[in-house]
Amino acid sequence: MRVAAQGVLVPPGAPAPTMKTLTQVEPRKDVSTLSGNSTAVYAITVAGSYYLTSNLNGAAGKDTIAVTVPGVTIDLNGFSLLSTDSSRSAILGIDILGDSGASLTVRNGRVVGGAYGVRGTTRLACYDLIVEGGSTQGVLGGSDSIIERCRVSSAGMLVGVRSKITDCTTTGASGISVGDDSLVTKCQTTAGGITGTDNVQISHCNVNNAPAFGINVNDRSIIRYCNVTTTARAGIQVNSRCRVEHCSVTGATGSGPSGDGGFKAGSESIFESCQVTGSGVPGFVSSSSCQFQNCIAKTNTGAGFSCGTQSRLTDCTASGNSGLGIDAADRSVITGCLALANNAGGIYATGLGAILDRCSAAANTGGAGLRVFAGTIRDCEARETLGGPGIRASSGSMVLRNTSNSNGVAATPQNGFLIEGGRGRVEGNHAYNNTGLGIQVTNTSSTNSVLVISNSAGSNDTGEFSLGTGNAVGPIISPSSVSTNTIPTANFNL
């Protein structure tokens, strides 16, 4: 038998541990192991990560967890903070050198009761929380806060500037409130609205049963793809230079002060593809220089659109409103719009210098179908108007290439065109099947003549033309002379 050498048997050093310590396995601290103080059941005084291993209860006169340092993360780990004193907070970030609750993160659990659920300020972050109670606010944060996937009941959320709230719900009157330059997206509020200050963006949100405004923001803000249902005041209110796109308002009740609308805007704001329906206030109410494109106002109390000076409406529809379909002030431009079955008239631009272009009015009652004052109405149609002429224009107006037909009923005859005052131009228009006159010009002053040329009228019940003396009128040609007429300014009696 041969015996081989076995090598060195002396160990090179002391044995080393082969397993991790408990601290290495779970590098966080259990909140329940912390001591408290006179104002908190548990006090976090060292920055780091903390977690719950069970439900924790509050105590009378104390916050449940108080954080006195920045840079803290609390993982509720699916557990709950219970029985918070009604005047205190479940989690409180205390002022640290004027930077209240700085860099406090709370996630993954349930908070019940208290005046506040989670109360921090600067750089508060909350994720995946259920907050029940919170009589003042469910979540209160300062600037640069982030709130995601949280549900707050019986209260709301309030954060400061440059904050973000995403995929959250509230069911309290406080709703959601954010500061300048903040973002709110994919949120839902019930019994509360969404409010913001300047440069706020709100998108893909739903608001139900707000006690005041549904959505209310200040200057230079953007609202997109939001739905608001049943509010006491305006459904969506914006201030100056805002943009609102693809939003709807239903059932703004109008129980607040007068002057509200389903949508209400300050100057120079833009609305695109928005709709307001069934509200107890006018549909859209705006200040000067606002723009509306592809918007709809239907069955509202008051005007469908009530717009300030220098407004521009393009391809909008107003139907079934109790007031005017569209009411626009001085120097407004209304293009391609439809007014249908409104109860105080169709489209009015009664301010100086307004333009109606390629618009239609049908079956409106209580006033004219289309009306301008010292403005221009061209390439438009009015029909089946009750309570006023199809098209009505006052002094200094241009009435060009329009059609007006089937207005009025036998009991209350209405003209196709009623031109009042002087210094206007009536050219290339057509009136037929009206229960009153086809075209009537009331001016009789030769110093304020209205130019009336190249128009046609036929089958109107009380006459085709009634043109006051003193106006500049092209010859009126009978049907038998139409084929031989060579006068380009002639009017045609059909």
Phi, psi and omega in degrees: 000134176257140178250120181271153176294142184261000182081187183283128181259357181273123181296146182290340181187185181292149178299140179260150178294143180251000181237155178281152175285165177300322179295324178289324179291317180233086185280041179228168181247138178284121182301325184295345179272355183277151174274164178250196176212195186291343183242355183217144176291319178229133181241126175260113186244001180231132179300147178149197185250135183227157181209166177256145174247357178194172173295144179238141179257149174277192179211155181300135176073012183225150165287152181285307176235125176246131180252120185250009180224155174281167175076045183240137173240131178240118175258111180290347170059030180085356181268180186237150167257120190242160168056040176291139176306138187296343180255004185241188182246147173291316174229125183236124170267111186276148179310125174239106180052041179078002181248076193298128174057030189300135173055043176264127178241131178230134184213157159062064176176196187233136179236130185234133170080179179094162173293324176232143172282291175242121182235100173228180173230258190303128176058041171284137175231127178231131181227134170055052179247149166247120181243117181246132185094231184065069189298335176263302173214140173289315177227127177236120179226159178264211182295152175060033178270156177228125177235119182226138174053047178245149179236121182242127177245145178065015179200199182216197179231136178224121178226164184267201186294153176058034182257170183219128175236123187225134172057049182238161175227148172225151177230030178240164183297337181290333179060223180236132179225133183227158178268188182307148171061029181257166182232131174234122183217144177054046179245160177223132176237141174234130182071013176204158181257191175240123181235150177206169179258235185271151173058036180266144174243128180231126183216149174053047179243154176237134179235130181231133171057049178284138182285349176222244178282146173288301174230131185219115181227166180264214190290152169056034180258162182232131177233126183225141171051050178243148178237132180235129182231124173063096176229154179282331178240209182302143176294306176229120178240129177232158177264217189280148172057041177257168178228131181231123186228139171053046179245156177226147175230131178229127171073039168292119195282337180076022180278353177276193180299157178295159180099353177283166174213169173305311167244138178225133188224146168280190187291151172062028176266158185236133176238131180226128176054047177250156182219137175230132189222139168061038181259153178275016179224168174304158184292294179241129177235123185222157172275201188285154170060033174267158180234140179229128180225129179054041179257154183230132173235119189225131174052047176257162178273118187099195183293151170293313176230128174235102195242144179283188183297151175058033176278157178227122178240128182230125175055043178257158181231133175234122183218140173066019179277152184284342176254209175296154171293302179227130179232110185236147185267194188311140171059026175276156178235123183238116189232130173063029184260157181236132173239120186229122171056041171270155193265000178227020181120169186269270181238120180242128169233078189270359173281163182295139169074018179278161181230130168249124185225124176055043178257159178229140175227130182218136172059031174275149181238166172077004180177187181290159174288310179225139183211137174226159175228118181051042180224201182233135172230121187216144175055040181246166176227138172231137181209153173056035178279138174240136177094005179181168178294163176298309180230130182230132181222143181252186190314138173075020184264152172255120181240105195230124168058042179256162176236136179221122186211154172060035179267145178080171172232168186302323182290330179226081184299144179226143178284157167291311179230134171236113182250114184251147179079183186243188175059036177246180177224127181236108191217134171071024182265161181224130180231131179207153175058031175269151183281344174254219177282157173289298179227123177239129174242117188273343183298139176234010183263124179289341178276351178234041189301146169256131177276122183236105185217150170059033176259165176220148180210141179201152176058032173267139196292324184250012177134157183272313182230139167225100190242115184301151177294152179094353179270159177269101191240128172293157181300147179262118187260133178281165182303324183291341183256001184299315186292337182255001183290136177236011182266113185292339182266005185294146170260149187243123175265106185261000000 
